[in-house]
Amino acid sequence: MNKTRFDITAFGEMLIDFTFQGFNEKEQKLFSQNAGGAPANVLVAASKLGASTAFLGKAGNDIHGKFLKETLEKENVDNTGFVLSDDVFTTLAFVDLNKQGERTFSFARKPGADTMMEKEEISLPVLKNSHIFHIGSLSLTDNPSKETTLYALKKAKDFGSIISYDPNYRDSLWESEEKAVKEMRSVIHYADIMKISDEEIRLITDEKDPEAAAKKLIQQGVKVVVVTLGAKGAFVATKDGGTVVPGFESKVVDTTGAGDAFWGGFLFKISRSEKNLKELTLEELEDFTRFANAVASICVQGYGAIASMPTIENVNEIM
């Protein structure tokens, strides 16, 4: 395998998660400022495990955007392709939690800076030197970021990167479920590896069963499919079959970023493999999935996504 500067590069949203932190003495809800956005979360998870990573995206040249850029630097994620603009405001997400740690989202994104990235602003030197290129679907909700996503995917494919895709459906950010389904499905043919949650399989494949959903995606050209199953673990599949890999028990405080932590762990293991994707056995992918489950199980024990991503030592300890 050729040595590349970046193990994993991601394009998409990086935003502020204002995460529920309890109540003050007047019973008013308190929210803390956390760096978030699924593609960025994935990179930080992988970076903390030891991967070299880079982020491509846009935020406002405001207090939040500067905080996000500083966060990337602090977490050893290359931020040379992260653009701060005077013309738009950084996207904000307010994340409320119930007693089970499950989330509801409210977004300030009309438009948000993450949707305004132009294809001319994509750093081609970074993209060219990336072993894995990862995207979500939220960059497909609006233009110009939709056109920029397609441009970056084509370039990354031409450069020989492994394409990773996690739809990460957020209904409140799409004008309709019908449009979301159409756009989320439109980039599947680019993907070499995909992660979807058990709640997303119907939207992405029209199937209700993880095994049937994975099979359909593999028929469309995806080489490795992982369906996350919450506390039950994850189902991993290739053309040779699939298997459920049980999760780890943990005390759940906040599920924000759990799927991103999982995928950061999985991509980290892919980046460390000396094999072509087609050469990886189901047994090896089971090991990768077990590792990813461990990463996610640690993440949910703390508040906020990036703040709760574990180190390789944390993961090895529980494995």
mmCIF file with all atom_site columns, N, CA and C in Angstrom, residues 138-197:
data_model
loop_
_atom_site.group_PDB
_atom_site.id
_atom_site.type_symbol
_atom_site.label_atom_id
_atom_site.label_alt_id
_atom_site.label_comp_id
_atom_site.label_asym_id
_atom_site.label_entity_id
_atom_site.label_seq_id
_atom_site.pdbx_PDB_ins_code
_atom_site.Cartn_x
_atom_site.Cartn_y
_atom_site.Cartn_z
_atom_site.occupancy
_atom_site.B_iso_or_equiv
_atom_site.pdbx_formal_charge
_atom_site.auth_seq_id
_atom_site.auth_comp_id
_atom_site.auth_asym_id
_atom_site.auth_atom_id
_atom_site.pdbx_PDB_model_num
ATOM 1   N N  . LEU A 1 138 ? -25.371 15.195 4.956  1.00 0.00 ? 138 LEU A N  1
ATOM 2   C CA . LEU A 1 138 ? -25.898 16.527 5.235  1.00 0.00 ? 138 LEU A CA 1
ATOM 3   C C  . LEU A 1 138 ? -25.327 17.586 4.298  1.00 0.00 ? 138 LEU A C  1
ATOM 4   N N  . SER A 1 139 ? -24.207 17.294 3.668  1.00 0.00 ? 139 SER A N  1
ATOM 5   C CA . SER A 1 139 ? -23.663 18.225 2.669  1.00 0.00 ? 139 SER A CA 1
ATOM 6   C C  . SER A 1 139 ? -24.453 18.142 1.361  1.00 0.00 ? 139 SER A C  1
ATOM 7   N N  . LEU A 1 140 ? -25.416 17.199 1.286  1.00 0.00 ? 140 LEU A N  1
ATOM 8   C CA . LEU A 1 140 ? -26.244 17.054 0.082  1.00 0.00 ? 140 LEU A CA 1
ATOM 9   C C  . LEU A 1 140 ? -27.583 17.778 0.199  1.00 0.00 ? 140 LEU A C  1
ATOM 10  N N  . THR A 1 141 ? -27.861 18.397 1.348  1.00 0.00 ? 141 THR A N  1
ATOM 11  C CA . THR A 1 141 ? -29.168 19.019 1.555  1.00 0.00 ? 141 THR A CA 1
ATOM 12  C C  . THR A 1 141 ? -29.345 20.281 0.731  1.00 0.00 ? 141 THR A C  1
ATOM 13  N N  . ASP A 1 142 ? -28.264 21.022 0.472  1.00 0.00 ? 142 ASP A N  1
ATOM 14  C CA . ASP A 1 142 ? -28.347 22.318 -0.199 1.00 0.00 ? 142 ASP A CA 1
ATOM 15  C C  . ASP A 1 142 ? -27.144 22.526 -1.117 1.00 0.00 ? 142 ASP A C  1
ATOM 16  N N  . ASN A 1 143 ? -27.341 23.399 -2.087 1.00 0.00 ? 143 ASN A N  1
ATOM 17  C CA . ASN A 1 143 ? -26.204 23.871 -2.886 1.00 0.00 ? 143 ASN A CA 1
ATOM 18  C C  . ASN A 1 143 ? -25.688 25.169 -2.277 1.00 0.00 ? 143 ASN A C  1
ATOM 19  N N  . PRO A 1 144 ? -24.386 25.460 -2.416 1.00 0.00 ? 144 PRO A N  1
ATOM 20  C CA . PRO A 1 144 ? -23.395 24.784 -3.275 1.00 0.00 ? 144 PRO A CA 1
ATOM 21  C C  . PRO A 1 144 ? -22.747 23.520 -2.678 1.00 0.00 ? 144 PRO A C  1
ATOM 22  N N  . SER A 1 145 ? -23.014 23.209 -1.405 1.00 0.00 ? 145 SER A N  1
ATOM 23  C CA . SER A 1 145 ? -22.291 22.087 -0.789 1.00 0.00 ? 145 SER A CA 1
ATOM 24  C C  . SER A 1 145 ? -22.599 20.749 -1.469 1.00 0.00 ? 145 SER A C  1
ATOM 25  N N  . LYS A 1 146 ? -23.800 20.599 -2.026 1.00 0.00 ? 146 LYS A N  1
ATOM 26  C CA . LYS A 1 146 ? -24.123 19.352 -2.736 1.00 0.00 ? 146 LYS A CA 1
ATOM 27  C C  . LYS A 1 146 ? -23.208 19.167 -3.940 1.00 0.00 ? 146 LYS A C  1
ATOM 28  N N  . GLU A 1 147 ? -23.083 20.202 -4.774 1.00 0.00 ? 147 GLU A N  1
ATOM 29  C CA . GLU A 1 147 ? -22.207 20.121 -5.950 1.00 0.00 ? 147 GLU A CA 1
ATOM 30  C C  . GLU A 1 147 ? -20.750 19.922 -5.534 1.00 0.00 ? 147 GLU A C  1
ATOM 31  N N  . THR A 1 148 ? -20.380 20.530 -4.422 1.00 0.00 ? 148 THR A N  1
ATOM 32  C CA . THR A 1 148 ? -19.013 20.394 -3.912 1.00 0.00 ? 148 THR A CA 1
ATOM 33  C C  . THR A 1 148 ? -18.747 18.965 -3.453 1.00 0.00 ? 148 THR A C  1
ATOM 34  N N  . THR A 1 149 ? -19.739 18.345 -2.825 1.00 0.00 ? 149 THR A N  1
ATOM 35  C CA . THR A 1 149 ? -19.612 16.946 -2.393 1.00 0.00 ? 149 THR A CA 1
ATOM 36  C C  . THR A 1 149 ? -19.373 16.038 -3.585 1.00 0.00 ? 149 THR A C  1
ATOM 37  N N  . LEU A 1 150 ? -20.181 16.206 -4.627 1.00 0.00 ? 150 LEU A N  1
ATOM 38  C CA . LEU A 1 150 ? -20.051 15.367 -5.821 1.00 0.00 ? 150 LEU A CA 1
ATOM 39  C C  . LEU A 1 150 ? -18.700 15.587 -6.495 1.00 0.00 ? 150 LEU A C  1
ATOM 40  N N  . TYR A 1 151 ? -18.252 16.831 -6.538 1.00 0.00 ? 151 TYR A N  1
ATOM 41  C CA . TYR A 1 151 ? -16.941 17.159 -7.103 1.00 0.00 ? 151 TYR A CA 1
ATOM 42  C C  . TYR A 1 151 ? -15.826 16.463 -6.315 1.00 0.00 ? 151 TYR A C  1
ATOM 43  N N  . ALA A 1 152 ? -15.901 16.555 -4.986 1.00 0.00 ? 152 ALA A N  1
ATOM 44  C CA . ALA A 1 152 ? -14.865 15.959 -4.133 1.00 0.00 ? 152 ALA A CA 1
ATOM 45  C C  . ALA A 1 152 ? -14.874 14.436 -4.248 1.00 0.00 ? 152 ALA A C  1
ATOM 46  N N  . LEU A 1 153 ? -16.060 13.845 -4.338 1.00 0.00 ? 153 LEU A N  1
ATOM 47  C CA . LEU A 1 153 ? -16.156 12.389 -4.489 1.00 0.00 ? 153 LEU A CA 1
ATOM 48  C C  . LEU A 1 153 ? -15.488 11.919 -5.781 1.00 0.00 ? 153 LEU A C  1
ATOM 49  N N  . LYS A 1 154 ? -15.787 12.623 -6.860 1.00 0.00 ? 154 LYS A N  1
ATOM 50  C CA . LYS A 1 154 ? -15.199 12.249 -8.156 1.00 0.00 ? 154 LYS A CA 1
ATOM 51  C C  . LYS A 1 154 ? -13.682 12.388 -8.136 1.00 0.00 ? 154 LYS A C  1
ATOM 52  N N  . LYS A 1 155 ? -13.206 13.484 -7.553 1.00 0.00 ? 155 LYS A N  1
ATOM 53  C CA . LYS A 1 155 ? -11.760 13.702 -7.468 1.00 0.00 ? 155 LYS A CA 1
ATOM 54  C C  . LYS A 1 155 ? -11.094 12.625 -6.607 1.00 0.00 ? 155 LYS A C  1
ATOM 55  N N  . ALA A 1 156 ? -11.684 12.353 -5.440 1.00 0.00 ? 156 ALA A N  1
ATOM 56  C CA . ALA A 1 156 ? -11.111 11.345 -4.537 1.00 0.00 ? 156 ALA A CA 1
ATOM 57  C C  . ALA A 1 156 ? -11.072 9.973  -5.205 1.00 0.00 ? 156 ALA A C  1
ATOM 58  N N  . LYS A 1 157 ? -12.129 9.652  -5.946 1.00 0.00 ? 157 LYS A N  1
ATOM 59  C CA . LYS A 1 157 ? -12.180 8.379  -6.669 1.00 0.00 ? 157 LYS A CA 1
ATOM 60  C C  . LYS A 1 157 ? -11.063 8.323  -7.702 1.00 0.00 ? 157 LYS A C  1
ATOM 61  N N  . ASP A 1 158 ? -10.891 9.428  -8.433 1.00 0.00 ? 158 ASP A N  1
ATOM 62  C CA . ASP A 1 158 ? -9.819  9.495  -9.436 1.00 0.00 ? 158 ASP A CA 1
ATOM 63  C C  . ASP A 1 158 ? -8.443  9.355  -8.794 1.00 0.00 ? 158 ASP A C  1
ATOM 64  N N  . PHE A 1 159 ? -8.295  9.907  -7.579 1.00 0.00 ? 159 PHE A N  1
ATOM 65  C CA . PHE A 1 159 ? -7.014  9.844  -6.876 1.00 0.00 ? 159 PHE A CA 1
ATOM 66  C C  . PHE A 1 159 ? -6.756  8.473  -6.241 1.00 0.00 ? 159 PHE A C  1
ATOM 67  N N  . GLY A 1 160 ? -7.764  7.586  -6.271 1.00 0.00 ? 160 GLY A N  1
ATOM 68  C CA . GLY A 1 160 ? -7.588  6.231  -5.752 1.00 0.00 ? 160 GLY A CA 1
ATOM 69  C C  . GLY A 1 160 ? -7.913  6.061  -4.281 1.00 0.00 ? 160 GLY A C  1
ATOM 70  N N  . SER A 1 161 ? -8.607  7.031  -3.688 1.00 0.00 ? 161 SER A N  1
ATOM 71  C CA . SER A 1 161 ? -8.980  6.911  -2.272 1.00 0.00 ? 161 SER A CA 1
ATOM 72  C C  . SER A 1 161 ? -10.078 5.867  -2.078 1.00 0.00 ? 161 SER A C  1
ATOM 73  N N  . ILE A 1 162 ? -10.091 5.246  -0.924 1.00 0.00 ? 162 ILE A N  1
ATOM 74  C CA . ILE A 1 162 ? -11.227 4.432  -0.496 1.00 0.00 ? 162 ILE A CA 1
ATOM 75  C C  . ILE A 1 162 ? -12.339 5.404  -0.100 1.00 0.00 ? 162 ILE A C  1
ATOM 76  N N  . ILE A 1 163 ? -13.551 5.210  -0.614 1.00 0.00 ? 163 ILE A N  1
ATOM 77  C CA . ILE A 1 163 ? -14.658 6.117  -0.313 1.00 0.00 ? 163 ILE A CA 1
ATOM 78  C C  . ILE A 1 163 ? -15.525 5.532  0.809  1.00 0.00 ? 163 ILE A C  1
ATOM 79  N N  . SER A 1 164 ? -15.668 6.314  1.871  1.00 0.00 ? 164 SER A N  1
ATOM 80  C CA . SER A 1 164 ? -16.471 5.928  3.034  1.00 0.00 ? 164 SER A CA 1
ATOM 81  C C  . SER A 1 164 ? -17.701 6.825  3.103  1.00 0.00 ? 164 SER A C  1
ATOM 82  N N  . TYR A 1 165 ? -18.862 6.224  3.410  1.00 0.00 ? 165 TYR A N  1
ATOM 83  C CA . TYR A 1 165 ? -20.117 6.977  3.423  1.00 0.00 ? 165 TYR A CA 1
ATOM 84  C C  . TYR A 1 165 ? -20.988 6.564  4.606  1.00 0.00 ? 165 TYR A C  1
ATOM 85  N N  . ASP A 1 166 ? -21.415 7.568  5.371  1.00 0.00 ? 166 ASP A N  1
ATOM 86  C CA . ASP A 1 166 ? -22.374 7.371  6.461  1.00 0.00 ? 166 ASP A CA 1
ATOM 87  C C  . ASP A 1 166 ? -23.506 8.366  6.260  1.00 0.00 ? 166 ASP A C  1
ATOM 88  N N  . PRO A 1 167 ? -24.696 7.921  5.811  1.00 0.00 ? 167 PRO A N  1
ATOM 89  C CA . PRO A 1 167 ? -25.796 8.850  5.531  1.00 0.00 ? 167 PRO A CA 1
ATOM 90  C C  . PRO A 1 167 ? -26.165 9.754  6.716  1.00 0.00 ? 167 PRO A C  1
ATOM 91  N N  . ASN A 1 168 ? -26.187 9.211  7.932  1.00 0.00 ? 168 ASN A N  1
ATOM 92  C CA . ASN A 1 168 ? -26.414 10.023 9.137  1.00 0.00 ? 168 ASN A CA 1
ATOM 93  C C  . ASN A 1 168 ? -27.640 10.932 8.974  1.00 0.00 ? 168 ASN A C  1
ATOM 94  N N  . TYR A 1 169 ? -28.795 10.326 8.786  1.00 0.00 ? 169 TYR A N  1
ATOM 95  C CA . TYR A 1 169 ? -30.047 11.036 8.493  1.00 0.00 ? 169 TYR A CA 1
ATOM 96  C C  . TYR A 1 169 ? -30.493 11.917 9.654  1.00 0.00 ? 169 TYR A C  1
ATOM 97  N N  . ARG A 1 170 ? -30.781 13.181 9.351  1.00 0.00 ? 170 ARG A N  1
ATOM 98  C CA . ARG A 1 170 ? -31.369 14.133 10.299 1.00 0.00 ? 170 ARG A CA 1
ATOM 99  C C  . ARG A 1 170 ? -32.593 14.747 9.625  1.00 0.00 ? 170 ARG A C  1
ATOM 100 N N  . ASP A 1 171 ? -33.781 14.274 9.977  1.00 0.00 ? 171 ASP A N  1
ATOM 101 C CA . ASP A 1 171 ? -34.986 14.650 9.238  1.00 0.00 ? 171 ASP A CA 1
ATOM 102 C C  . ASP A 1 171 ? -35.245 16.155 9.217  1.00 0.00 ? 171 ASP A C  1
ATOM 103 N N  . SER A 1 172 ? -34.905 16.865 10.298 1.00 0.00 ? 172 SER A N  1
ATOM 104 C CA . SER A 1 172 ? -35.212 18.296 10.378 1.00 0.00 ? 172 SER A CA 1
ATOM 105 C C  . SER A 1 172 ? -34.381 19.147 9.416  1.00 0.00 ? 172 SER A C  1
ATOM 106 N N  . LEU A 1 173 ? -33.334 18.559 8.838  1.00 0.00 ? 173 LEU A N  1
ATOM 107 C CA . LEU A 1 173 ? -32.480 19.318 7.918  1.00 0.00 ? 173 LEU A CA 1
ATOM 108 C C  . LEU A 1 173 ? -32.836 19.095 6.450  1.00 0.00 ? 173 LEU A C  1
ATOM 109 N N  . TRP A 1 174 ? -33.839 18.255 6.195  1.00 0.00 ? 174 TRP A N  1
ATOM 110 C CA . TRP A 1 174 ? -34.274 18.014 4.821  1.00 0.00 ? 174 TRP A CA 1
ATOM 111 C C  . TRP A 1 174 ? -35.663 18.610 4.631  1.00 0.00 ? 174 TRP A C  1
ATOM 112 N N  . GLU A 1 175 ? -35.938 19.099 3.431  1.00 0.00 ? 175 GLU A N  1
ATOM 113 C CA . GLU A 1 175 ? -37.254 19.694 3.183  1.00 0.00 ? 175 GLU A CA 1
ATOM 114 C C  . GLU A 1 175 ? -38.355 18.637 3.142  1.00 0.00 ? 175 GLU A C  1
ATOM 115 N N  . SER A 1 176 ? -37.978 17.394 2.852  1.00 0.00 ? 176 SER A N  1
ATOM 116 C CA . SER A 1 176 ? -38.941 16.282 2.881  1.00 0.00 ? 176 SER A CA 1
ATOM 117 C C  . SER A 1 176 ? -38.177 14.962 2.970  1.00 0.00 ? 176 SER A C  1
ATOM 118 N N  . GLU A 1 177 ? -38.858 13.931 3.451  1.00 0.00 ? 177 GLU A N  1
ATOM 119 C CA . GLU A 1 177 ? -38.243 12.601 3.500  1.00 0.00 ? 177 GLU A CA 1
ATOM 120 C C  . GLU A 1 177 ? -37.963 12.099 2.093  1.00 0.00 ? 177 GLU A C  1
ATOM 121 N N  . GLU A 1 178 ? -38.858 12.423 1.162  1.00 0.00 ? 178 GLU A N  1
ATOM 122 C CA . GLU A 1 178 ? -38.692 11.990 -0.219 1.00 0.00 ? 178 GLU A CA 1
ATOM 123 C C  . GLU A 1 178 ? -37.390 12.522 -0.817 1.00 0.00 ? 178 GLU A C  1
ATOM 124 N N  . LYS A 1 179 ? -37.114 13.813 -0.579 1.00 0.00 ? 179 LYS A N  1
ATOM 125 C CA . LYS A 1 179 ? -35.867 14.398 -1.095 1.00 0.00 ? 179 LYS A CA 1
ATOM 126 C C  . LYS A 1 179 ? -34.662 13.779 -0.395 1.00 0.00 ? 179 LYS A C  1
ATOM 127 N N  . ALA A 1 180 ? -34.770 13.567 0.901  1.00 0.00 ? 180 ALA A N  1
ATOM 128 C CA . ALA A 1 180 ? -33.667 12.966 1.649  1.00 0.00 ? 180 ALA A CA 1
ATOM 129 C C  . ALA A 1 180 ? -33.309 11.593 1.089  1.00 0.00 ? 180 ALA A C  1
ATOM 130 N N  . VAL A 1 181 ? -34.323 10.782 0.866  1.00 0.00 ? 181 VAL A N  1
ATOM 131 C CA . VAL A 1 181 ? -34.105 9.427  0.342  1.00 0.00 ? 181 VAL A CA 1
ATOM 132 C C  . VAL A 1 181 ? -33.418 9.493  -1.020 1.00 0.00 ? 181 VAL A C  1
ATOM 133 N N  . LYS A 1 182 ? -33.911 10.365 -1.884 1.00 0.00 ? 182 LYS A N  1
ATOM 134 C CA . LYS A 1 182 ? -33.335 10.490 -3.233 1.00 0.00 ? 182 LYS A CA 1
ATOM 135 C C  . LYS A 1 182 ? -31.868 10.898 -3.173 1.00 0.00 ? 182 LYS A C  1
ATOM 136 N N  . GLU A 1 183 ? -31.557 11.923 -2.383 1.00 0.00 ? 183 GLU A N  1
ATOM 137 C CA . GLU A 1 183 ? -30.184 12.430 -2.323 1.00 0.00 ? 183 GLU A CA 1
ATOM 138 C C  . GLU A 1 183 ? -29.248 11.462 -1.597 1.00 0.00 ? 183 GLU A C  1
ATOM 139 N N  . MET A 1 184 ? -29.721 10.877 -0.492 1.00 0.00 ? 184 MET A N  1
ATOM 140 C CA . MET A 1 184 ? -28.871 9.937  0.251  1.00 0.00 ? 184 MET A CA 1
ATOM 141 C C  . MET A 1 184 ? -28.506 8.726  -0.598 1.00 0.00 ? 184 MET A C  1
ATOM 142 N N  . ARG A 1 185 ? -29.440 8.282  -1.421 1.00 0.00 ? 185 ARG A N  1
ATOM 143 C CA . ARG A 1 185 ? -29.182 7.120  -2.270 1.00 0.00 ? 185 ARG A CA 1
ATOM 144 C C  . ARG A 1 185 ? -28.319 7.471  -3.487 1.00 0.00 ? 185 ARG A C  1
ATOM 145 N N  . SER A 1 186 ? -28.291 8.749  -3.846 1.00 0.00 ? 186 SER A N  1
ATOM 146 C CA . SER A 1 186 ? -27.637 9.162  -5.091 1.00 0.00 ? 186 SER A CA 1
ATOM 147 C C  . SER A 1 186 ? -26.124 8.962  -5.092 1.00 0.00 ? 186 SER A C  1
ATOM 148 N N  . VAL A 1 187 ? -25.512 8.841  -3.917 1.00 0.00 ? 187 VAL A N  1
ATOM 149 C CA . VAL A 1 187 ? -24.048 8.719  -3.868 1.00 0.00 ? 187 VAL A CA 1
ATOM 150 C C  . VAL A 1 187 ? -23.577 7.320  -3.455 1.00 0.00 ? 187 VAL A C  1
ATOM 151 N N  . ILE A 1 188 ? -24.514 6.400  -3.302 1.00 0.00 ? 188 ILE A N  1
ATOM 152 C CA . ILE A 1 188 ? -24.133 5.043  -2.875 1.00 0.00 ? 188 ILE A CA 1
ATOM 153 C C  . ILE A 1 188 ? -23.145 4.414  -3.855 1.00 0.00 ? 188 ILE A C  1
ATOM 154 N N  . HIS A 1 189 ? -23.321 4.679  -5.148 1.00 0.00 ? 189 HIS A N  1
ATOM 155 C CA . HIS A 1 189 ? -22.453 4.031  -6.149 1.00 0.00 ? 189 HIS A CA 1
ATOM 156 C C  . HIS A 1 189 ? -20.993 4.456  -6.036 1.00 0.00 ? 189 HIS A C  1
ATOM 157 N N  . TYR A 1 190 ? -20.719 5.552  -5.334 1.00 0.00 ? 190 TYR A N  1
ATOM 158 C CA . TYR A 1 190 ? -19.328 5.965  -5.092 1.00 0.00 ? 190 TYR A CA 1
ATOM 159 C C  . TYR A 1 190 ? -18.683 5.166  -3.949 1.00 0.00 ? 190 TYR A C  1
ATOM 160 N N  . ALA A 1 191 ? -19.515 4.653  -3.036 1.00 0.00 ? 191 ALA A N  1
ATOM 161 C CA . ALA A 1 191 ? -19.022 4.141  -1.747 1.00 0.00 ? 191 ALA A CA 1
ATOM 162 C C  . ALA A 1 191 ? -18.349 2.777  -1.862 1.00 0.00 ? 191 ALA A C  1
ATOM 163 N N  . ASP A 1 192 ? -17.200 2.665  -1.211 1.00 0.00 ? 192 ASP A N  1
ATOM 164 C CA . ASP A 1 192 ? -16.534 1.372  -1.045 1.00 0.00 ? 192 ASP A CA 1
ATOM 165 C C  . ASP A 1 192 ? -16.939 0.739  0.284  1.00 0.00 ? 192 ASP A C  1
ATOM 166 N N  . ILE A 1 193 ? -17.091 1.589  1.317  1.00 0.00 ? 193 ILE A N  1
ATOM 167 C CA . ILE A 1 193 ? -17.539 1.120  2.632  1.00 0.00 ? 193 ILE A CA 1
ATOM 168 C C  . ILE A 1 193 ? -18.632 2.058  3.140  1.00 0.00 ? 193 ILE A C  1
ATOM 169 N N  . MET A 1 194 ? -19.642 1.463  3.792  1.00 0.00 ? 194 MET A N  1
ATOM 170 C CA . MET A 1 194 ? -20.779 2.245  4.274  1.00 0.00 ? 194 MET A CA 1
ATOM 171 C C  . MET A 1 194 ? -21.156 1.849  5.685  1.00 0.00 ? 194 MET A C  1
ATOM 172 N N  . LYS A 1 195 ? -21.556 2.849  6.471  1.00 0.00 ? 195 LYS A N  1
ATOM 173 C CA . LYS A 1 195 ? -22.184 2.613  7.775  1.00 0.00 ? 195 LYS A CA 1
ATOM 174 C C  . LYS A 1 195 ? -23.585 3.194  7.737  1.00 0.00 ? 195 LYS A C  1
ATOM 175 N N  . ILE A 1 196 ? -24.569 2.402  8.138  1.00 0.00 ? 196 ILE A N  1
ATOM 176 C CA . ILE A 1 196 ? -25.917 2.915  8.339  1.00 0.00 ? 196 ILE A CA 1
ATOM 177 C C  . ILE A 1 196 ? -26.432 2.384  9.670  1.00 0.00 ? 196 ILE A C  1
ATOM 178 N N  . SER A 1 197 ? -27.354 3.110  10.276 1.00 0.00 ? 197 SER A N  1
ATOM 179 C CA . SER A 1 197 ? -27.945 2.646  11.523 1.00 0.00 ? 197 SER A CA 1
ATOM 180 C C  . SER A 1 197 ? -29.158 1.783  11.212 1.00 0.00 ? 197 SER A C  1
#
